[in-house]
Coordinates of C-alpha atoms in Angstrom, one line a residue:
Chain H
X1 CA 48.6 122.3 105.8
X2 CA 51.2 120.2 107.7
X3 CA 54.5 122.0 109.0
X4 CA 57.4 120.2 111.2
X5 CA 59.6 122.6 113.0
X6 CA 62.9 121.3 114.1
X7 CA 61.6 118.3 115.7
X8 CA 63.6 115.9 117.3
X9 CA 62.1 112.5 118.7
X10 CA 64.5 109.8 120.0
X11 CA 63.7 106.0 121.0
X12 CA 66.2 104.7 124.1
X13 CA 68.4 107.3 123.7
X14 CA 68.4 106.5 119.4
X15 CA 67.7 109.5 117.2
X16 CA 64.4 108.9 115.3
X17 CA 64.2 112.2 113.7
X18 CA 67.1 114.6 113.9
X19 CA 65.7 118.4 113.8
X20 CA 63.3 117.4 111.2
X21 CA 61.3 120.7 109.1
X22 CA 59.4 120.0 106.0
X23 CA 55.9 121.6 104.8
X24 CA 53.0 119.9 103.1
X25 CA 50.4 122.6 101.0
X26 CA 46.7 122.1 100.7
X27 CA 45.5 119.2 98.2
X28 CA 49.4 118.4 97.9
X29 CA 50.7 114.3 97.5
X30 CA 53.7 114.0 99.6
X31 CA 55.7 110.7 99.5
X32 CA 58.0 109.9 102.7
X33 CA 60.5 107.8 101.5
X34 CA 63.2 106.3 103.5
X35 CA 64.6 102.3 104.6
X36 CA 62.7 100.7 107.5
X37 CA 63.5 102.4 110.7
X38 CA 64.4 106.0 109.4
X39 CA 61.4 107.5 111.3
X40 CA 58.8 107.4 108.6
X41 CA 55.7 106.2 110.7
X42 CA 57.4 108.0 113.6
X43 CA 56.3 111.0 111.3
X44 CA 53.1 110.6 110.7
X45 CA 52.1 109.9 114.3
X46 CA 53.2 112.6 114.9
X47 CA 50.9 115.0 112.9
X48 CA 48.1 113.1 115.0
X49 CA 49.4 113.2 118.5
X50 CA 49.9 109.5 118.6
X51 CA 53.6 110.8 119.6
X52 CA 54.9 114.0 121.0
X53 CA 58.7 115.5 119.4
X54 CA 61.2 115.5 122.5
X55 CA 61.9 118.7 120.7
X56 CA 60.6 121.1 118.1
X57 CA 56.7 121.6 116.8
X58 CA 54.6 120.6 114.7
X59 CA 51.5 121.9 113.2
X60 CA 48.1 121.3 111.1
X61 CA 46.7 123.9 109.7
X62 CA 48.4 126.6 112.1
X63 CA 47.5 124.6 115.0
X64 CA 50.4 123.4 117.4
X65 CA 49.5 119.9 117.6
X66 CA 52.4 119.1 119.6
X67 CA 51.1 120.7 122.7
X68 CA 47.9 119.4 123.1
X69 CA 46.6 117.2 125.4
X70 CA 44.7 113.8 124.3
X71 CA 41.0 115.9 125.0
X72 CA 41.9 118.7 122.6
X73 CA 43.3 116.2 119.8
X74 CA 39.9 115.2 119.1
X75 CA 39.1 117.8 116.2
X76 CA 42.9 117.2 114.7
X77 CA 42.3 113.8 114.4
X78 CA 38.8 114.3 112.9
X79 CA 40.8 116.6 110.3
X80 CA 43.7 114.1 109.6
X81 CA 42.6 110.3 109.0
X82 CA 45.5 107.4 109.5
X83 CA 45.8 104.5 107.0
X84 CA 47.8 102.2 109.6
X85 CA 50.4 99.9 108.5
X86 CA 48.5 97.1 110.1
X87 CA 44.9 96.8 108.7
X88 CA 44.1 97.6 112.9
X89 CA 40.9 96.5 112.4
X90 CA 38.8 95.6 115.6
X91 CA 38.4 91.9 115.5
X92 CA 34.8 91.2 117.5
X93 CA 33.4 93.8 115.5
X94 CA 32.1 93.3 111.6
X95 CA 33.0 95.4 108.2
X96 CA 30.0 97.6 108.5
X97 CA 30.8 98.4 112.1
X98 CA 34.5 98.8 111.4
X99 CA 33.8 101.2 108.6
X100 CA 31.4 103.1 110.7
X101 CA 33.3 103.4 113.8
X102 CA 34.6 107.5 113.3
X103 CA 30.8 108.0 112.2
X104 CA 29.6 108.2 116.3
X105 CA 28.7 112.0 115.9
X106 CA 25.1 112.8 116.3
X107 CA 25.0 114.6 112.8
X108 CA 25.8 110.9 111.4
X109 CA 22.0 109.1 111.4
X110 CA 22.3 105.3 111.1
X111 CA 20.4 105.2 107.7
X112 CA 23.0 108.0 107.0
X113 CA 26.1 106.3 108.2
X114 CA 25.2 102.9 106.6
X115 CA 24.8 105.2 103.0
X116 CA 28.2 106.4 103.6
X117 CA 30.0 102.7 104.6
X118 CA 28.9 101.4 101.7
X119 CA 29.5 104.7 99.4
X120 CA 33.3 104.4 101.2
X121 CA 33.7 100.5 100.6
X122 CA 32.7 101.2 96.6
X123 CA 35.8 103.6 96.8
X124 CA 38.0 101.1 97.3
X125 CA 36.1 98.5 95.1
X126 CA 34.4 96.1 98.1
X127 CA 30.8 95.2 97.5
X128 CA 28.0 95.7 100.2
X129 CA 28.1 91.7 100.5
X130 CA 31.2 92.0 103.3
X131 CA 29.3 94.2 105.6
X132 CA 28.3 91.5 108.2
X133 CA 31.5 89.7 108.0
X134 CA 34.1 90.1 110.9
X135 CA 37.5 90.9 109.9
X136 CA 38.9 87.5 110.2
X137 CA 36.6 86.1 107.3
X138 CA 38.6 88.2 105.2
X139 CA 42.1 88.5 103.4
X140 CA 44.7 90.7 104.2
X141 CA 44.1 92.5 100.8
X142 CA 40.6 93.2 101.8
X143 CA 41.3 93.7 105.8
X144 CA 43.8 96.7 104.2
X145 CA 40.7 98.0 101.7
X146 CA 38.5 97.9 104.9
X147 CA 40.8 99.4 107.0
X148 CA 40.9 102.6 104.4
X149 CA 37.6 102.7 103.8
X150 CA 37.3 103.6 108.0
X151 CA 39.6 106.6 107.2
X152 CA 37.8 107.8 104.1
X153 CA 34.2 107.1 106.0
X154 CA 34.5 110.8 108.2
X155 CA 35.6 112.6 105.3
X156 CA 38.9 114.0 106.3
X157 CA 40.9 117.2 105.0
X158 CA 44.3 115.5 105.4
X159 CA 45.5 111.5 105.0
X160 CA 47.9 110.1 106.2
X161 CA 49.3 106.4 104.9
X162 CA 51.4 104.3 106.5
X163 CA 52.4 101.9 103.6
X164 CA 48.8 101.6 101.8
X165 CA 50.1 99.4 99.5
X166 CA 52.0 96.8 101.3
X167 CA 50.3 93.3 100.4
X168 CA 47.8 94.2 97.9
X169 CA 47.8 92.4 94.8
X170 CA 49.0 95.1 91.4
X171 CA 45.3 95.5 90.6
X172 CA 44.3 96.9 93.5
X173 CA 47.7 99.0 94.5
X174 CA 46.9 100.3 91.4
X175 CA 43.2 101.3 92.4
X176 CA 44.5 102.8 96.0
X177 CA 47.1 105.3 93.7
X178 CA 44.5 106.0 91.6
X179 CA 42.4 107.0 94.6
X180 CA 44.9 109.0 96.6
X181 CA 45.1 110.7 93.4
X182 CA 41.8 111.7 92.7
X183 CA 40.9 112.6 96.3
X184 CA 43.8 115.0 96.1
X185 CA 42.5 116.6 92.9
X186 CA 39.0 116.7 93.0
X187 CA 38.6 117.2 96.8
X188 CA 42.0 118.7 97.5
X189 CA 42.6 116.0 100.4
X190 CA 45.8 116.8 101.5
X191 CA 48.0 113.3 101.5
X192 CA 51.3 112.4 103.0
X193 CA 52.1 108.8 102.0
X194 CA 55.0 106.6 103.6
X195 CA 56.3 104.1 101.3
X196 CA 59.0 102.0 100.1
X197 CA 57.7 102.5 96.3
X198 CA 59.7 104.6 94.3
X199 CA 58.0 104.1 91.5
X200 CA 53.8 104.8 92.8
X201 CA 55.9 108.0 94.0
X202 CA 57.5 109.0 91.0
X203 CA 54.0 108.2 89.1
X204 CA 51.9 110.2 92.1
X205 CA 54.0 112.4 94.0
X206 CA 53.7 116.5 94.0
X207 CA 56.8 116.3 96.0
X208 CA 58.6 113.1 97.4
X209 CA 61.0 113.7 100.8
X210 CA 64.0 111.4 101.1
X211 CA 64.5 110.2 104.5
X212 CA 68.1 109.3 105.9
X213 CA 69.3 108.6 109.9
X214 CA 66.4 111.3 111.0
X215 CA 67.5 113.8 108.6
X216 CA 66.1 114.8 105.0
X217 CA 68.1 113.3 102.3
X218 CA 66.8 114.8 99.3
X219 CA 63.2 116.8 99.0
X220 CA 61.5 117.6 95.4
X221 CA 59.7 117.2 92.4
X222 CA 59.9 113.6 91.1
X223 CA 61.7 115.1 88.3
X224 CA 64.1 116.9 90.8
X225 CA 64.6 113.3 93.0
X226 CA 65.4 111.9 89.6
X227 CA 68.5 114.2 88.9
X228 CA 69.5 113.5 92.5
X229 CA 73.1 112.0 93.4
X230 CA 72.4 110.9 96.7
X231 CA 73.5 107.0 96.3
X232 CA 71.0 106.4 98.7
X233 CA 68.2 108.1 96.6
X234 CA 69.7 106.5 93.4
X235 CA 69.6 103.1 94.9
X236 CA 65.5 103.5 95.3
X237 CA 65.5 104.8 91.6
X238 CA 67.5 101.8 90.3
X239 CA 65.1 99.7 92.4
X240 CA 62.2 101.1 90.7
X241 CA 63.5 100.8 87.4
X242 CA 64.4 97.3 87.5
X243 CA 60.7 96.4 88.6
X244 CA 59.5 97.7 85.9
X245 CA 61.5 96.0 83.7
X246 CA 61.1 92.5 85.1
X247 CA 57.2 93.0 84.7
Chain R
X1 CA 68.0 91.1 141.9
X2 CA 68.2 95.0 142.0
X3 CA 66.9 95.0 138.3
X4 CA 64.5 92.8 139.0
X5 CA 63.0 95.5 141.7
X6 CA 63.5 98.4 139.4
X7 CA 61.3 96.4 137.0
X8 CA 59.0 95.4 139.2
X9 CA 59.1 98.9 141.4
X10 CA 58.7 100.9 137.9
X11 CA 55.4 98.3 137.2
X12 CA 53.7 99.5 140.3
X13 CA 54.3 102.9 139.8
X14 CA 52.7 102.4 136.3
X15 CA 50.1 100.6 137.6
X16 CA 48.9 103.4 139.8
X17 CA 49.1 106.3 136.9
X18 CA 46.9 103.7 134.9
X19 CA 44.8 102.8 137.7
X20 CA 44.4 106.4 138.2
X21 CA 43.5 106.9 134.6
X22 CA 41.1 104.4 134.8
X23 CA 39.4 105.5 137.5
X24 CA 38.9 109.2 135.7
X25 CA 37.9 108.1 132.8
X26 CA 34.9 105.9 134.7
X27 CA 34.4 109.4 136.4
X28 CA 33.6 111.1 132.9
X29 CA 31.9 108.0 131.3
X30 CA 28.5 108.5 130.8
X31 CA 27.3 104.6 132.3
X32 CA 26.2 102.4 129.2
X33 CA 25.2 99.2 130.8
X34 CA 24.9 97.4 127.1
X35 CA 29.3 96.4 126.7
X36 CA 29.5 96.3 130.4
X37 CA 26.8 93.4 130.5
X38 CA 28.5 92.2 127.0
X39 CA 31.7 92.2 129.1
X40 CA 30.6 90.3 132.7
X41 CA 28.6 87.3 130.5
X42 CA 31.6 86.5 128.4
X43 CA 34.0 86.4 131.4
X44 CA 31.7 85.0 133.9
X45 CA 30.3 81.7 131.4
X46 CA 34.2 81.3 130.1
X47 CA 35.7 81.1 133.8
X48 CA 32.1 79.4 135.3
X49 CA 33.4 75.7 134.6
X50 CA 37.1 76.1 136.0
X51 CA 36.0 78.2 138.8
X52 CA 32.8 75.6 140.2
X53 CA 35.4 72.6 139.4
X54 CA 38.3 74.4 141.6
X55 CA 35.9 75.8 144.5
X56 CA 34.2 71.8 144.7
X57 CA 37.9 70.3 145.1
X58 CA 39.4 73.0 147.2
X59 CA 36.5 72.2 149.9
X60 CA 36.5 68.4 149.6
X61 CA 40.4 68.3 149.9
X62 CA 40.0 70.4 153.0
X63 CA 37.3 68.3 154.3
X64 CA 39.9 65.2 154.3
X65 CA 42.3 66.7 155.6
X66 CA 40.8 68.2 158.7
X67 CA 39.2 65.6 159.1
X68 CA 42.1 63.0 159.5
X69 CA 43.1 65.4 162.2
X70 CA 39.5 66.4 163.9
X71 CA 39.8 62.2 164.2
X72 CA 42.1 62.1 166.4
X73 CA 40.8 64.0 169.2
X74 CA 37.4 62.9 168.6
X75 CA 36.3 66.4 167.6
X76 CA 34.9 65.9 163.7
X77 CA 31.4 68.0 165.5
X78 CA 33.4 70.4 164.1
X79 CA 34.5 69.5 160.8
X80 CA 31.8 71.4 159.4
X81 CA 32.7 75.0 160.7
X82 CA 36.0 74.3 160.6
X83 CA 35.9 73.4 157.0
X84 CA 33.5 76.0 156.1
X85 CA 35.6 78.9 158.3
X86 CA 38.7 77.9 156.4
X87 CA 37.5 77.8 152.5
X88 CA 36.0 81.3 153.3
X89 CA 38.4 83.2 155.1
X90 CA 41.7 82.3 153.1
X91 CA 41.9 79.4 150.6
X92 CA 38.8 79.7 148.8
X93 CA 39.5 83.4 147.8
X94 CA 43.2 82.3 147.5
X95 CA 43.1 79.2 145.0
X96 CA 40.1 81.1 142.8
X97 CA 41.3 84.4 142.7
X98 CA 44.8 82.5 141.1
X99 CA 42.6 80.8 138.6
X100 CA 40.9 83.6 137.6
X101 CA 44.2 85.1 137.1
X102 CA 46.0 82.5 135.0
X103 CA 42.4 82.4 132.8
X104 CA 40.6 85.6 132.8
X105 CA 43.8 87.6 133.4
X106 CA 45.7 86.3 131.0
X107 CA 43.6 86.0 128.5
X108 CA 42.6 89.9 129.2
X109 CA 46.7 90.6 128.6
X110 CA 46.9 89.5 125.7
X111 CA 43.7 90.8 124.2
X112 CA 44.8 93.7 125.2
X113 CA 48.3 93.4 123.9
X114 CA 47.1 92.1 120.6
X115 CA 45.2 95.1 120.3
X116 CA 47.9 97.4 121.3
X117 CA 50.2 95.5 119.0
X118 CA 48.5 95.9 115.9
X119 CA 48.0 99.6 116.3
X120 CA 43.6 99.0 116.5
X121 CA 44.4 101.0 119.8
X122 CA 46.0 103.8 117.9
X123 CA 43.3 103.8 115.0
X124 CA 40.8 103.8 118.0
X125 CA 42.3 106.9 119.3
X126 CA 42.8 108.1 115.5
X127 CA 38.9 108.1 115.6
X128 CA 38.4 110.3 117.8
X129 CA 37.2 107.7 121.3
X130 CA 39.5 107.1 123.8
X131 CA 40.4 103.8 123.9
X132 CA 40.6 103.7 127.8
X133 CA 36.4 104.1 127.7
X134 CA 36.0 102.4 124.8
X135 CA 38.3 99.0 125.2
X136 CA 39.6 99.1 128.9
X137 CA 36.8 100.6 131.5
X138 CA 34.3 97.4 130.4
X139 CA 37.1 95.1 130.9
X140 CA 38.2 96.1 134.1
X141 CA 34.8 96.3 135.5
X142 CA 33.5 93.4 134.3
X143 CA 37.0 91.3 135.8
X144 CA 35.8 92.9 139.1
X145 CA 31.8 92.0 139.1
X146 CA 32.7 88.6 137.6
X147 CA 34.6 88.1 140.1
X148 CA 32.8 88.8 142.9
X149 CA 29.9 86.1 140.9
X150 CA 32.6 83.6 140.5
X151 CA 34.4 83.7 143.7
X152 CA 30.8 84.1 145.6
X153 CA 29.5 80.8 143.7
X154 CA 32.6 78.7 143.6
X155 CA 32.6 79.2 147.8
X156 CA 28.9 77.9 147.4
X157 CA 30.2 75.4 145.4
X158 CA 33.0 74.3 147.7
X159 CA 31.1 73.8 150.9
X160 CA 28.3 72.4 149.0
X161 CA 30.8 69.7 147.9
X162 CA 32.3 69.6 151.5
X163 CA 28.8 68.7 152.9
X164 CA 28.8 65.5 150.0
X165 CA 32.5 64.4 151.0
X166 CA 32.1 64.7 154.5
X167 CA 28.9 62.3 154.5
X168 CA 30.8 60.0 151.7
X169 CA 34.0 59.9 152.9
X170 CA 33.5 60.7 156.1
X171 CA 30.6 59.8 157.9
X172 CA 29.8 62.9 159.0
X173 CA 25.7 63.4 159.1
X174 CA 25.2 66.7 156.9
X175 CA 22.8 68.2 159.3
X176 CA 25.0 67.8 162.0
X177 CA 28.1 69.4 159.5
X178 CA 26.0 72.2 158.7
X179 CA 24.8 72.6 162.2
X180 CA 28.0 73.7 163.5
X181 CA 29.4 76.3 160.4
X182 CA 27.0 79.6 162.7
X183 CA 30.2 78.3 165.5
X184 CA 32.9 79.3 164.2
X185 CA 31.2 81.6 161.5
X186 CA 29.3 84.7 161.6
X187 CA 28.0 88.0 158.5
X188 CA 31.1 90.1 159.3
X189 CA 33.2 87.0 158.1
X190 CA 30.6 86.6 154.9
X191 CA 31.1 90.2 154.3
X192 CA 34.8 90.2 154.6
X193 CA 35.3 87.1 152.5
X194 CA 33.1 88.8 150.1
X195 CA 35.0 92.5 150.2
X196 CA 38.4 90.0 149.7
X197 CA 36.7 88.5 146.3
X198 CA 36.3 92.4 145.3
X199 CA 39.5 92.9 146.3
X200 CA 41.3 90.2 144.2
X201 CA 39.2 90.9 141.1
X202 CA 40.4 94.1 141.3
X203 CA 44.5 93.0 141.5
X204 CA 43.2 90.8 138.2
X205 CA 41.7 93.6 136.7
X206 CA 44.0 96.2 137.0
X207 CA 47.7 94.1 136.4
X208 CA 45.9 92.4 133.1
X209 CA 44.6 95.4 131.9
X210 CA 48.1 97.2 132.5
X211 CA 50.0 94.5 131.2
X212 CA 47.8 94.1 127.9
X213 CA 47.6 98.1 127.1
X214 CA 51.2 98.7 127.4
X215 CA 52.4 95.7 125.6
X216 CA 55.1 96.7 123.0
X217 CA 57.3 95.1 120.2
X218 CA 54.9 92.4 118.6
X219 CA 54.3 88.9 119.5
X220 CA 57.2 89.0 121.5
X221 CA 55.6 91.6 123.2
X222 CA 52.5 90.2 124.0
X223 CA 53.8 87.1 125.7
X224 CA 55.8 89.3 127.9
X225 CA 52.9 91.0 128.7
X226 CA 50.6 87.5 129.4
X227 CA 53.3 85.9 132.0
X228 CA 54.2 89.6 133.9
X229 CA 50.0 89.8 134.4
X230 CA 49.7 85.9 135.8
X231 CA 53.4 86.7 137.5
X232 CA 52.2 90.1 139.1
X233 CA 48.8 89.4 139.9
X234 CA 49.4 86.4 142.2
X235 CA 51.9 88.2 144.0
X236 CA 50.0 90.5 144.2
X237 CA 47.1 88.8 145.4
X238 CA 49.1 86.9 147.8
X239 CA 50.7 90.2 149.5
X240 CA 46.9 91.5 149.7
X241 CA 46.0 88.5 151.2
X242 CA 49.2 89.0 153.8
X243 CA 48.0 92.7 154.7
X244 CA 43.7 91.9 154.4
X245 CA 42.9 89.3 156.6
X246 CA 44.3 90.9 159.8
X247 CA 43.1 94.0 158.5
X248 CA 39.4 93.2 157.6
X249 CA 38.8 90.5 160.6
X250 CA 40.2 93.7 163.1
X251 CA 37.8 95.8 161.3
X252 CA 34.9 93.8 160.9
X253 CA 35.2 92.3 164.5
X254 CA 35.4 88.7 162.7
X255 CA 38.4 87.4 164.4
X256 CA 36.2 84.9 166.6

């Protein structure tokens, strides 16, 4: 469970978010919606301490994450996994390692770790042929498959995406919904997912949260963002509409 | 100018904090020899022919030039500890320590920055290691053991190559150039030249790794960061320089 209170985080004296409060239940699909700069990704990082709110808290699972220091973040972030915008994938190091980077712990064997890297990399359809291959050998598609496959490797209770779509081909955007789905239903992973797509929202979403100057815009069922009047909200939803008819 | 300062004044006090961070983190790190090895070959063989071409030039241009004036009053018997007292004590240290900034610096910067960039130093930190351990301690460590080895062999290098100029260019028998380097040279002035090499690899270390870990705002970013570590660390190096040699030749007794 994720819960903002009132938190307000400014850049350069710019508000980011603007006494911000939402909730996010166990095993729900939240999608963040907003235009670029609203404070999406400013959200997510921070549910993982990657940013502290100038003001206001925020919590996972009734901890106050907002007040711990970087040594006491370790077993939040070992909760929450982060699907980066970027693939952030570490260059000198190859797929295998990559995916097996959060598998350090002493519990994870190497015969153990190298069962679940490949298990992982199935989940988001790459075959075991990519291990030895650095990140650079591969495309951006792939780098971004890789890239959640690391998060998914540890087994987290709670994801986090930062646009986990952006740059995949349909085929596979359609594979990564498909998954968020299913991990939220079958394992009641808890997912918060920032995106520009109305339309994976409308098809995935428990809830979807509007996001306007810091400030929530509209938050509900897909059917209640449908109904909504906000021009901002029905500008996303015309959007959406006309992709699908074009295709 | 005043903003200039700020900028520069705010730099070094977020050089310390990080400096300071640094040095906790090595405090807590449990030593793994393995990346710090990794770490000292790749710098040390990437710099090695830059560094050996630099140190042979900076002693043979020396060489010339004292000699043209040793010449004069008849007194090239001591070309060789001239020479040899000079590249040591100052320009040796000096001239390497720059080019280890400009190439192992820089490139450090904006590894570093690339890194930062591209959020793998968040998803580092999102995975539970602390990137400072994990990306920056091996770096900075490594900077300052290679360049002790560089700045060490590229001085060996340089009055090597002094010995071959003076005999080619200047007629001066090696035996009777090496002969006089224990005049005018003695272990305190070894060991101070040698703490100086510590001490620059260090400024390279430190500003490079700063300058790289807090790059922001993309590419952009990153190139800010790569000129402000070359900028920094040779003025830095050159105030060190400034404030060390009176310091360590009082202190070592190697003023003679």
């Amino acid at each position: 469970m994720i819960r903002f209170e009132g938190v307000t985080k400014a850049f350069g004296g710019r508000k980011i978010l603007d006494d911000f409060s939402f909730e996010v239940g166990k095993g729900e699909i939240l999608f963040l919606l907003g235009k670029s700069g609203m404070g999406k990704s400013v959200t997510l990082k921070h549910i993982v301490g990657l940013l502290k709110p100038d003001w206001g808290r925020v919590f996972v699972d009734d901890i106050e994450v907002s007040c711990l220091d970087e040594a006491r973040l370790g077993p939040v972030r070992r909760k929450c996994g982060m699907v980066f915008q970027h693939p952030a994938l570490l260059d000198s190091l190859t797929v295998r390692e990559n995916v097996a980077f959060g598998l350090r712990a002493p519990e994870w064997t190497e015969a153990r770790a190298l069962e679940r890297v490949r298990e992982t990399l199935g989940l988001v359809h790459l075959g075991p042929e990519l291990l030895d291959r650095l990140p650079a050998e591969l495309s951006y598609g792939m780098q971004k498959r890789v890239s959640l496959a690391r998060t998914l490797a540890p087994g987290p209770d709670t994801l986090l995406f930062d646009e986990p779509t952006t740059g995949l081909d349909p085929i596979t955007t359609t594979a990564v919904n498909a998954l968020i789905h299913d991990l939220s239903r079958n394992l009641h992973v808890t997912s918060l997912v920032v995106s520009h797509d109305m339309e994976s929202a409308l098809k995935l979403a428990d809830r979807i949260l509007v996001l306007d100057q810091g400030r929530i815009l509209a938050l509900g069922t897909p059917q209640d963002i449908e109904r909504s009047p906000e021009p901002l909200v029905q500008d996303f939803l015309s959007e959406a509409l006309e992709r699908r008819r074009t295709r | 100018m005043n903003r200039a300062i700020g900028v520069m004044t705010e730099d070094l006090g977020g050089l310390a904090l990080f400096v300071k961070d640094v040095f906790l983190t090595a405090l807590r790190t449990r030593s793994n020899a393995r990346p710090l090895v990794a770490q000292v070959a790749l710098v040390s063989f990437r710099s090695l022919p830059t560094v050996a071409f630099a140190g042979l030039f900076v002693g043979a241009i020396l060489v010339l030039q004292f000699n043209l004036i040793l010449s004069r009053y008849d007194a090239q018997i001591f070309l060789g500890g001239l020479n040899t007292s000079a590249v040591i004590r100052e320009v040796g240290p000096l001239i390497i320590s720059f080019l280890l900034a400009g190439k192992v610096g820089a490139y450090t910067a904006a590894e570093l920055g690339t890194m930062r960039v591209t959020e793998q130093v968040d998803a580092i930190r999102c995975l539970g290691t602390d990137p400072l351990q994990y990306l920056v301690l091996p770096r900075f460590l490594a900077i300052i053991l290679s360049s002790l080895l560089l700045l060490t062999l590229s001085l060996m290098i340089g009055i090597a190559g002094s010995v071959v100029v003076a005999q080619l260019l200047c007629g001066i028998n090696p035996l009777q150039y090496v002969t006089a380097i224990p005049r005018f040279l003695n272990p305190a002035i070894f060991a101070a030249a040698l703490l100086k090499c510590g001490l620059y690899g260090f400024i390279v270390a430190a500003v490079s790794c700063h300058q790289g870990y807090t790059a922001r705002n993309g590419a952009r970013g990153v190139g800010q960061a790569v000129t402000r570590a070359a900028i920094y660390t040779n003025l830095y190096i050159i105030f060190a320089q400034f404030i060390a040699s009176p310091t360590l030749n009082w202190m070592l007794g190697a003023a003679q």
